Amino acid sequence: MPRKFIVGGNFKLNGSQDSLATLVEGLNKGSLDSNVEIVVSPPFVYLDQVRKSVRKDVAVAGQNCYSKASGAYTGEVAAEMLKDLGIEWVILGHSERREIFKETDDEIGQKVAHALKAGLKVMACVGEKLEEREADKTTEVVFRQLAAVAKHVSDWTNVVIAYEPVWAIGTGKVATPQQAQEVHKAIRGWLKEKVSAQVAEATRIMYGGSVNAGNASTLAKEEDVDGFLVGGASLKPEFVTICNAKAKM
Ligand code: PGA
């Protein structure tokens, strides 16, 4: 079965009730390719607003969630709470969580385990920093991050991998299609070796890092690029163009 192209919009720490209402209106009016799965991820406090207002063929994701269902964890949000709001997805292990909030591979693995158990679908993010790429450590880093996730996954049906080179996130410095394809292919190879050929074939690998309306269709042509995780451009009208990038080919 061909892998369904998937495009996520990660709004990060951006938006207000008004600006998200406008953004949702744009999506609701836009003509979106029905062969593409679309997921938008507003900040926690706007999840309910967006879920209730956005068209039903667009899914909604949390940008994070904790590895426990409830308890004395001030400031955290549980996967179960996202489910309760009708949220289907969660982004875990984003490089900003890793870098700024010091989340470790192991914590991310625990979060993935808990989110899947709670019934959420997971976008598990991996990616190397510039100095790691320059030291030829890209696959070493990405495989280490993948292994920490894989340890907790027995069924890959609800997992999508997002390869996001840190040096490309929010920098305007997009990976070339060749650079993206090379790592995506390596990730698929890793899945084949460490998990199974079937999982390697079926699991979608999104690319993230400065994707915009201008570069999306070229990146989408690469064999192992099964979608995008979009930050900055997901807040703009061009997000619709990115969602349709695969269709234009
Ligand atoms: P960007 O962010 O598109 O703004 O580079 C991507 C991401 O962090 O998911």
PDB file of C-alpha atoms and ligand atoms in Angstrom:
ATOM      1  CA  MET A   1       0.000   0.000   0.000  1.00  0.00           C
ATOM      2  CA  PRO A   2       1.424   3.425  -0.860  1.00  0.00           C
ATOM      3  CA  ARG A   3       2.189   5.659   2.079  1.00  0.00           C
ATOM      4  CA  LYS A   4      -0.324   8.492   2.441  1.00  0.00           C
ATOM      5  CA  PHE A   5       1.387  11.876   2.274  1.00  0.00           C
ATOM      6  CA  ILE A   6       1.056  13.771   5.549  1.00  0.00           C
ATOM      7  CA  VAL A   7       1.543  17.464   6.275  1.00  0.00           C
ATOM      8  CA  GLY A   8       1.650  18.864   9.791  1.00  0.00           C
ATOM      9  CA  GLY A   9       1.490  22.503  10.810  1.00  0.00           C
ATOM     10  CA  ASN A  10       3.336  23.160  14.049  1.00  0.00           C
ATOM     11  CA  PHE A  11       2.226  26.586  15.249  1.00  0.00           C
ATOM     12  CA  LYS A  12       4.693  26.468  18.178  1.00  0.00           C
ATOM     13  CA  LEU A  13       4.183  29.307  20.691  1.00  0.00           C
ATOM     14  CA  ASN A  14       2.166  31.477  18.324  1.00  0.00           C
ATOM     15  CA  GLY A  15      -1.398  32.563  17.850  1.00  0.00           C
ATOM     16  CA  SER A  16      -4.390  34.089  19.591  1.00  0.00           C
ATOM     17  CA  GLN A  17      -8.087  33.238  19.453  1.00  0.00           C
ATOM     18  CA  ASP A  18      -8.491  35.787  16.667  1.00  0.00           C
ATOM     19  CA  SER A  19      -5.455  34.869  14.597  1.00  0.00           C
ATOM     20  CA  LEU A  20      -6.234  31.154  14.829  1.00  0.00           C
ATOM     21  CA  ALA A  21      -9.851  31.782  13.835  1.00  0.00           C
ATOM     22  CA  THR A  22      -8.525  33.487  10.689  1.00  0.00           C
ATOM     23  CA  LEU A  23      -6.084  30.673  10.032  1.00  0.00           C
ATOM     24  CA  VAL A  24      -8.788  28.031  10.454  1.00  0.00           C
ATOM     25  CA  GLU A  25     -11.083  29.965   8.148  1.00  0.00           C
ATOM     26  CA  GLY A  26      -8.369  29.881   5.490  1.00  0.00           C
ATOM     27  CA  LEU A  27      -8.029  26.125   5.844  1.00  0.00           C
ATOM     28  CA  ASN A  28     -11.777  25.573   5.863  1.00  0.00           C
ATOM     29  CA  LYS A  29     -12.179  27.570   2.646  1.00  0.00           C
ATOM     30  CA  GLY A  30      -9.066  26.188   0.993  1.00  0.00           C
ATOM     31  CA  SER A  31      -9.141  23.419  -1.530  1.00  0.00           C
ATOM     32  CA  LEU A  32      -7.126  20.642   0.080  1.00  0.00           C
ATOM     33  CA  ASP A  33      -5.947  17.498  -1.653  1.00  0.00           C
ATOM     34  CA  SER A  34      -7.980  14.621  -0.215  1.00  0.00           C
ATOM     35  CA  ASN A  35      -5.035  12.259  -0.757  1.00  0.00           C
ATOM     36  CA  VAL A  36      -3.046  14.134   1.868  1.00  0.00           C
ATOM     37  CA  GLU A  37      -3.485  13.777   5.616  1.00  0.00           C
ATOM     38  CA  ILE A  38      -3.353  17.197   7.264  1.00  0.00           C
ATOM     39  CA  VAL A  39      -2.717  17.842  10.947  1.00  0.00           C
ATOM     40  CA  VAL A  40      -2.471  21.218  12.669  1.00  0.00           C
ATOM     41  CA  SER A  41      -0.913  21.776  16.052  1.00  0.00           C
ATOM     42  CA  PRO A  42      -1.829  24.932  17.963  1.00  0.00           C
ATOM     43  CA  PRO A  43      -0.704  25.672  21.538  1.00  0.00           C
ATOM     44  CA  PHE A  44      -2.578  23.649  24.203  1.00  0.00           C
ATOM     45  CA  VAL A  45      -4.942  26.445  25.228  1.00  0.00           C
ATOM     46  CA  TYR A  46      -6.284  26.758  21.677  1.00  0.00           C
ATOM     47  CA  LEU A  47      -6.643  23.060  20.917  1.00  0.00           C
ATOM     48  CA  ASP A  48     -10.332  22.989  21.783  1.00  0.00           C
ATOM     49  CA  GLN A  49     -11.100  26.107  19.744  1.00  0.00           C
ATOM     50  CA  VAL A  50      -9.270  24.746  16.716  1.00  0.00           C
ATOM     51  CA  ARG A  51     -10.721  21.224  17.016  1.00  0.00           C
ATOM     52  CA  LYS A  52     -14.235  22.633  17.189  1.00  0.00           C
ATOM     53  CA  SER A  53     -13.820  25.050  14.298  1.00  0.00           C
ATOM     54  CA  VAL A  54     -11.553  23.367  11.780  1.00  0.00           C
ATOM     55  CA  ARG A  55     -12.962  21.135   9.033  1.00  0.00           C
ATOM     56  CA  LYS A  56     -13.274  17.511  10.052  1.00  0.00           C
ATOM     57  CA  ASP A  57     -10.822  16.214   7.461  1.00  0.00           C
ATOM     58  CA  VAL A  58      -8.058  18.161   9.195  1.00  0.00           C
ATOM     59  CA  ALA A  59      -6.745  16.494  12.347  1.00  0.00           C
ATOM     60  CA  VAL A  60      -5.377  18.316  15.382  1.00  0.00           C
ATOM     61  CA  ALA A  61      -2.229  17.588  17.382  1.00  0.00           C
ATOM     62  CA  GLY A  62      -0.822  18.609  20.735  1.00  0.00           C
ATOM     63  CA  GLN A  63       2.757  19.916  20.609  1.00  0.00           C
ATOM     64  CA  ASN A  64       3.750  17.797  23.582  1.00  0.00           C
ATOM     65  CA  CYS A  65       2.266  15.734  26.406  1.00  0.00           C
ATOM     66  CA  TYR A  66       3.494  14.158  29.597  1.00  0.00           C
ATOM     67  CA  SER A  67       4.278  10.509  30.282  1.00  0.00           C
ATOM     68  CA  LYS A  68       1.710  10.213  33.093  1.00  0.00           C
ATOM     69  CA  ALA A  69      -2.084  10.204  32.995  1.00  0.00           C
ATOM     70  CA  SER A  70      -2.640  12.410  36.065  1.00  0.00           C
ATOM     71  CA  GLY A  71      -1.159  13.473  39.361  1.00  0.00           C
ATOM     72  CA  ALA A  72       1.009  16.108  40.974  1.00  0.00           C
ATOM     73  CA  TYR A  73       2.799  17.361  37.857  1.00  0.00           C
ATOM     74  CA  THR A  74       2.095  21.082  37.807  1.00  0.00           C
ATOM     75  CA  GLY A  75       2.004  22.568  34.348  1.00  0.00           C
ATOM     76  CA  GLU A  76       1.886  19.300  32.454  1.00  0.00           C
ATOM     77  CA  VAL A  77      -0.782  18.004  30.075  1.00  0.00           C
ATOM     78  CA  ALA A  78      -1.710  14.336  29.724  1.00  0.00           C
ATOM     79  CA  ALA A  79      -2.278  12.366  26.549  1.00  0.00           C
ATOM     80  CA  GLU A  80      -5.601  11.319  28.080  1.00  0.00           C
ATOM     81  CA  MET A  81      -6.650  14.988  28.260  1.00  0.00           C
ATOM     82  CA  LEU A  82      -5.840  15.479  24.591  1.00  0.00           C
ATOM     83  CA  LYS A  83      -7.943  12.410  23.760  1.00  0.00           C
ATOM     84  CA  ASP A  84     -10.727  13.835  25.907  1.00  0.00           C
ATOM     85  CA  LEU A  85     -10.785  16.943  23.679  1.00  0.00           C
ATOM     86  CA  GLY A  86     -10.957  14.870  20.519  1.00  0.00           C
ATOM     87  CA  ILE A  87      -7.326  15.487  19.637  1.00  0.00           C
ATOM     88  CA  GLU A  88      -5.866  12.633  17.596  1.00  0.00           C
ATOM     89  CA  TRP A  89      -2.167  13.405  17.375  1.00  0.00           C
ATOM     90  CA  VAL A  90       0.766  14.606  19.407  1.00  0.00           C
ATOM     91  CA  ILE A  91       4.200  15.868  18.357  1.00  0.00           C
ATOM     92  CA  LEU A  92       6.896  14.433  20.622  1.00  0.00           C
ATOM     93  CA  GLY A  93      10.633  14.963  20.809  1.00  0.00           C
ATOM     94  CA  HIS A  94      10.699  18.197  18.836  1.00  0.00           C
ATOM     95  CA  SER A  95      14.213  19.638  18.862  1.00  0.00           C
ATOM     96  CA  GLU A  96      12.972  22.703  20.752  1.00  0.00           C
ATOM     97  CA  ARG A  97      11.758  20.356  23.520  1.00  0.00           C
ATOM     98  CA  ARG A  98      15.096  18.599  23.465  1.00  0.00           C
ATOM     99  CA  GLU A  99      17.236  21.738  23.374  1.00  0.00           C
ATOM    100  CA  ILE A 100      15.372  24.383  25.353  1.00  0.00           C
ATOM    101  CA  PHE A 101      13.492  22.143  27.776  1.00  0.00           C
ATOM    102  CA  LYS A 102      16.239  19.540  28.088  1.00  0.00           C
ATOM    103  CA  GLU A 103      14.073  16.527  27.292  1.00  0.00           C
ATOM    104  CA  THR A 104      16.226  13.441  27.040  1.00  0.00           C
ATOM    105  CA  ASP A 105      15.948  10.563  24.573  1.00  0.00           C
ATOM    106  CA  ASP A 106      14.653   8.416  27.395  1.00  0.00           C
ATOM    107  CA  GLU A 107      11.957  10.883  28.501  1.00  0.00           C
ATOM    108  CA  ILE A 108      10.826  11.193  24.911  1.00  0.00           C
ATOM    109  CA  GLY A 109      10.659   7.411  24.643  1.00  0.00           C
ATOM    110  CA  GLN A 110       8.494   7.288  27.792  1.00  0.00           C
ATOM    111  CA  LYS A 111       6.213   9.971  26.381  1.00  0.00           C
ATOM    112  CA  VAL A 112       5.835   8.107  23.093  1.00  0.00           C
ATOM    113  CA  ALA A 113       4.975   4.921  24.988  1.00  0.00           C
ATOM    114  CA  HIS A 114       2.354   6.669  27.097  1.00  0.00           C
ATOM    115  CA  ALA A 115       0.807   8.627  24.233  1.00  0.00           C
ATOM    116  CA  LEU A 116       0.411   5.484  22.117  1.00  0.00           C
ATOM    117  CA  LYS A 117      -1.094   3.615  25.045  1.00  0.00           C
ATOM    118  CA  ALA A 118      -3.570   6.449  25.518  1.00  0.00           C
ATOM    119  CA  GLY A 119      -4.593   6.066  21.872  1.00  0.00           C
ATOM    120  CA  LEU A 120      -2.893   9.092  20.322  1.00  0.00           C
ATOM    121  CA  LYS A 121      -0.990   9.016  17.060  1.00  0.00           C
ATOM    122  CA  VAL A 122       2.556  10.256  17.423  1.00  0.00           C
ATOM    123  CA  MET A 123       4.857  12.387  15.284  1.00  0.00           C
ATOM    124  CA  ALA A 124       8.231  11.444  16.719  1.00  0.00           C
ATOM    125  CA  CYS A 125      10.869  14.034  15.835  1.00  0.00           C
ATOM    126  CA  VAL A 126      14.532  13.317  15.285  1.00  0.00           C
ATOM    127  CA  GLY A 127      17.338  15.365  13.802  1.00  0.00           C
ATOM    128  CA  GLU A 128      20.942  16.403  14.114  1.00  0.00           C
ATOM    129  CA  LYS A 129      22.484  19.741  15.027  1.00  0.00           C
ATOM    130  CA  LEU A 130      24.809  21.535  12.639  1.00  0.00           C
ATOM    131  CA  GLU A 131      27.958  20.544  14.530  1.00  0.00           C
ATOM    132  CA  GLU A 132      26.833  16.919  14.504  1.00  0.00           C
ATOM    133  CA  ARG A 133      26.306  17.007  10.752  1.00  0.00           C
ATOM    134  CA  GLU A 134      29.666  18.664  10.249  1.00  0.00           C
ATOM    135  CA  ALA A 135      31.289  15.977  12.382  1.00  0.00           C
ATOM    136  CA  ASP A 136      29.666  13.329  10.153  1.00  0.00           C
ATOM    137  CA  LYS A 137      27.454  12.188  13.010  1.00  0.00           C
ATOM    138  CA  THR A 138      24.048  12.701  11.383  1.00  0.00           C
ATOM    139  CA  THR A 139      22.977   9.080  11.200  1.00  0.00           C
ATOM    140  CA  GLU A 140      24.605   8.227  14.522  1.00  0.00           C
ATOM    141  CA  VAL A 141      22.495  10.893  16.253  1.00  0.00           C
ATOM    142  CA  VAL A 142      19.313  10.135  14.362  1.00  0.00           C
ATOM    143  CA  PHE A 143      19.626   6.379  14.964  1.00  0.00           C
ATOM    144  CA  ARG A 144      20.245   6.957  18.676  1.00  0.00           C
ATOM    145  CA  GLN A 145      17.089   9.112  18.877  1.00  0.00           C
ATOM    146  CA  LEU A 146      15.140   6.526  16.881  1.00  0.00           C
ATOM    147  CA  ALA A 147      16.312   3.673  19.084  1.00  0.00           C
ATOM    148  CA  ALA A 148      15.057   5.522  22.182  1.00  0.00           C
ATOM    149  CA  VAL A 149      11.616   5.722  20.556  1.00  0.00           C
ATOM    150  CA  ALA A 150      11.621   2.215  19.047  1.00  0.00           C
ATOM    151  CA  LYS A 151      12.332   0.716  22.455  1.00  0.00           C
ATOM    152  CA  HIS A 152       8.807   1.715  23.468  1.00  0.00           C
ATOM    153  CA  VAL A 153       6.926   0.914  20.278  1.00  0.00           C
ATOM    154  CA  SER A 154       5.510  -2.517  19.553  1.00  0.00           C
ATOM    155  CA  ASP A 155       2.980  -1.422  16.947  1.00  0.00           C
ATOM    156  CA  TRP A 156       4.158   1.244  14.473  1.00  0.00           C
ATOM    157  CA  THR A 157       0.744   1.858  12.885  1.00  0.00           C
ATOM    158  CA  ASN A 158       0.252   5.093  14.812  1.00  0.00           C
ATOM    159  CA  VAL A 159       3.786   6.418  14.573  1.00  0.00           C
ATOM    160  CA  VAL A 160       5.130   8.855  12.011  1.00  0.00           C
ATOM    161  CA  ILE A 161       8.763   9.918  12.086  1.00  0.00           C
ATOM    162  CA  ALA A 162       9.635  13.559  11.489  1.00  0.00           C
ATOM    163  CA  TYR A 163      13.213  14.114  10.370  1.00  0.00           C
ATOM    164  CA  GLU A 164      14.036  17.696  11.226  1.00  0.00           C
ATOM    165  CA  PRO A 165      17.661  18.747  10.975  1.00  0.00           C
ATOM    166  CA  VAL A 166      18.054  21.337  13.731  1.00  0.00           C
ATOM    167  CA  TRP A 167      20.105  23.638  11.499  1.00  0.00           C
ATOM    168  CA  ALA A 168      17.179  23.884   9.085  1.00  0.00           C
ATOM    169  CA  ILE A 169      14.481  24.711  11.645  1.00  0.00           C
ATOM    170  CA  GLY A 170      13.361  28.312  11.550  1.00  0.00           C
ATOM    171  CA  THR A 171      16.542  29.339   9.765  1.00  0.00           C
ATOM    172  CA  GLY A 172      15.345  29.586   6.181  1.00  0.00           C
ATOM    173  CA  LYS A 173      18.124  27.131   5.390  1.00  0.00           C
ATOM    174  CA  VAL A 174      16.201  24.165   4.032  1.00  0.00           C
ATOM    175  CA  ALA A 175      17.917  20.810   3.510  1.00  0.00           C
ATOM    176  CA  THR A 176      18.417  20.089  -0.164  1.00  0.00           C
ATOM    177  CA  PRO A 177      16.145  17.360  -1.539  1.00  0.00           C
ATOM    178  CA  GLN A 178      19.254  15.151  -1.730  1.00  0.00           C
ATOM    179  CA  GLN A 179      20.206  15.798   1.893  1.00  0.00           C
ATOM    180  CA  ALA A 180      16.664  15.041   3.037  1.00  0.00           C
ATOM    181  CA  GLN A 181      16.343  11.927   0.879  1.00  0.00           C
ATOM    182  CA  GLU A 182      19.692  10.592   2.084  1.00  0.00           C
ATOM    183  CA  VAL A 183      18.662  10.702   5.744  1.00  0.00           C
ATOM    184  CA  HIS A 184      15.104   9.523   5.075  1.00  0.00           C
ATOM    185  CA  LYS A 185      16.489   6.532   3.219  1.00  0.00           C
ATOM    186  CA  ALA A 186      18.874   5.817   6.087  1.00  0.00           C
ATOM    187  CA  ILE A 187      15.984   5.988   8.571  1.00  0.00           C
ATOM    188  CA  ARG A 188      13.964   3.546   6.460  1.00  0.00           C
ATOM    189  CA  GLY A 189      16.985   1.280   6.295  1.00  0.00           C
ATOM    190  CA  TRP A 190      17.340   1.444  10.069  1.00  0.00           C
ATOM    191  CA  LEU A 191      13.655   0.506  10.499  1.00  0.00           C
ATOM    192  CA  LYS A 192      14.134  -2.423   8.150  1.00  0.00           C
ATOM    193  CA  GLU A 193      17.136  -3.672  10.044  1.00  0.00           C
ATOM    194  CA  LYS A 194      15.956  -3.018  13.596  1.00  0.00           C
ATOM    195  CA  VAL A 195      12.195  -3.447  13.305  1.00  0.00           C
ATOM    196  CA  SER A 196      10.949  -5.142  10.141  1.00  0.00           C
ATOM    197  CA  ALA A 197      10.751  -4.747   6.389  1.00  0.00           C
ATOM    198  CA  GLN A 198       7.001  -4.280   6.658  1.00  0.00           C
ATOM    199  CA  VAL A 199       7.317  -1.442   9.198  1.00  0.00           C
ATOM    200  CA  ALA A 200      10.068   0.177   7.110  1.00  0.00           C
ATOM    201  CA  GLU A 201       7.836   0.107   4.053  1.00  0.00           C
ATOM    202  CA  ALA A 202       4.710   1.375   5.801  1.00  0.00           C
ATOM    203  CA  THR A 203       6.055   4.018   8.178  1.00  0.00           C
ATOM    204  CA  ARG A 204       5.875   7.576   6.974  1.00  0.00           C
ATOM    205  CA  ILE A 205       8.877   9.863   7.326  1.00  0.00           C
ATOM    206  CA  MET A 206       8.141  13.586   7.222  1.00  0.00           C
ATOM    207  CA  TYR A 207      10.740  16.247   6.571  1.00  0.00           C
ATOM    208  CA  GLY A 208      10.781  19.434   8.646  1.00  0.00           C
ATOM    209  CA  GLY A 209      12.940  22.547   8.552  1.00  0.00           C
ATOM    210  CA  SER A 210      12.160  25.733   6.594  1.00  0.00           C
ATOM    211  CA  VAL A 211       9.611  24.083   4.310  1.00  0.00           C
ATOM    212  CA  ASN A 212       7.687  26.703   2.351  1.00  0.00           C
ATOM    213  CA  ALA A 213       5.468  27.028  -0.711  1.00  0.00           C
ATOM    214  CA  GLY A 214       8.544  27.470  -2.890  1.00  0.00           C
ATOM    215  CA  ASN A 215      10.506  24.357  -1.909  1.00  0.00           C
ATOM    216  CA  ALA A 216       7.776  21.884  -0.920  1.00  0.00           C
ATOM    217  CA  SER A 217       7.001  20.390  -4.318  1.00  0.00           C
ATOM    218  CA  THR A 218      10.668  19.641  -5.075  1.00  0.00           C
ATOM    219  CA  LEU A 219      11.195  18.002  -1.675  1.00  0.00           C
ATOM    220  CA  ALA A 220       7.966  16.025  -2.105  1.00  0.00           C
ATOM    221  CA  LYS A 221       9.372  14.337  -5.194  1.00  0.00           C
ATOM    222  CA  GLU A 222      11.951  12.432  -3.173  1.00  0.00           C
ATOM    223  CA  GLU A 223      11.147   8.765  -2.816  1.00  0.00           C
ATOM    224  CA  ASP A 224      11.380   8.567   0.966  1.00  0.00           C
ATOM    225  CA  VAL A 225       9.874  11.960   1.785  1.00  0.00           C
ATOM    226  CA  ASP A 226       6.313  11.124   2.882  1.00  0.00           C
ATOM    227  CA  GLY A 227       5.275  14.513   4.150  1.00  0.00           C
ATOM    228  CA  PHE A 228       6.288  17.688   5.938  1.00  0.00           C
ATOM    229  CA  LEU A 229       6.254  19.120   9.398  1.00  0.00           C
ATOM    230  CA  VAL A 230       5.951  22.843   8.843  1.00  0.00           C
ATOM    231  CA  GLY A 231       6.645  25.551  11.412  1.00  0.00           C
ATOM    232  CA  GLY A 232       6.744  29.190  10.317  1.00  0.00           C
ATOM    233  CA  ALA A 233       4.953  28.711   6.998  1.00  0.00           C
ATOM    234  CA  SER A 234       2.056  26.878   8.663  1.00  0.00           C
ATOM    235  CA  LEU A 235       0.930  30.210  10.110  1.00  0.00           C
ATOM    236  CA  LYS A 236       0.575  31.722   6.656  1.00  0.00           C
ATOM    237  CA  PRO A 237      -1.852  31.230   3.773  1.00  0.00           C
ATOM    238  CA  GLU A 238       0.925  29.388   1.883  1.00  0.00           C
ATOM    239  CA  PHE A 239       0.318  26.393   4.191  1.00  0.00           C
ATOM    240  CA  VAL A 240      -2.504  25.359   1.826  1.00  0.00           C
ATOM    241  CA  THR A 241      -0.034  25.352  -1.076  1.00  0.00           C
ATOM    242  CA  ILE A 242       2.346  23.165   0.959  1.00  0.00           C
ATOM    243  CA  CYS A 243      -0.481  20.737   1.792  1.00  0.00           C
ATOM    244  CA  ASN A 244      -1.152  20.404  -1.929  1.00  0.00           C
ATOM    245  CA  ALA A 245       2.527  20.164  -2.958  1.00  0.00           C
ATOM    246  CA  LYS A 246       2.396  16.461  -3.630  1.00  0.00           C
ATOM    247  CA  ALA A 247      -0.687  16.725  -5.830  1.00  0.00           C
ATOM    248  CA  LYS A 248       0.999  19.149  -8.219  1.00  0.00           C
ATOM    249  CA  MET A 249       3.555  16.594  -9.309  1.00  0.00           C
TER     250      MET A 249
HETATM  251  P1  PGA B   1      10.178  25.711  10.427  1.00  0.00           P
HETATM  252  O1  PGA B   1       9.939  24.729  11.673  1.00  0.00           O
HETATM  253  O2  PGA B   1       9.305  25.225   9.313  1.00  0.00           O
HETATM  254  O3  PGA B   1       9.781  27.075  10.931  1.00  0.00           O
HETATM  255  O4  PGA B   1      11.618  25.615  10.084  1.00  0.00           O
HETATM  256  C1  PGA B   1       9.774  23.363  11.492  1.00  0.00           C
HETATM  257  C2  PGA B   1       9.504  22.680  12.799  1.00  0.00           C
HETATM  258  O5  PGA B   1      10.109  23.082  13.818  1.00  0.00           O
HETATM  259  O6  PGA B   1       8.719  21.721  12.868  1.00  0.00           O
END
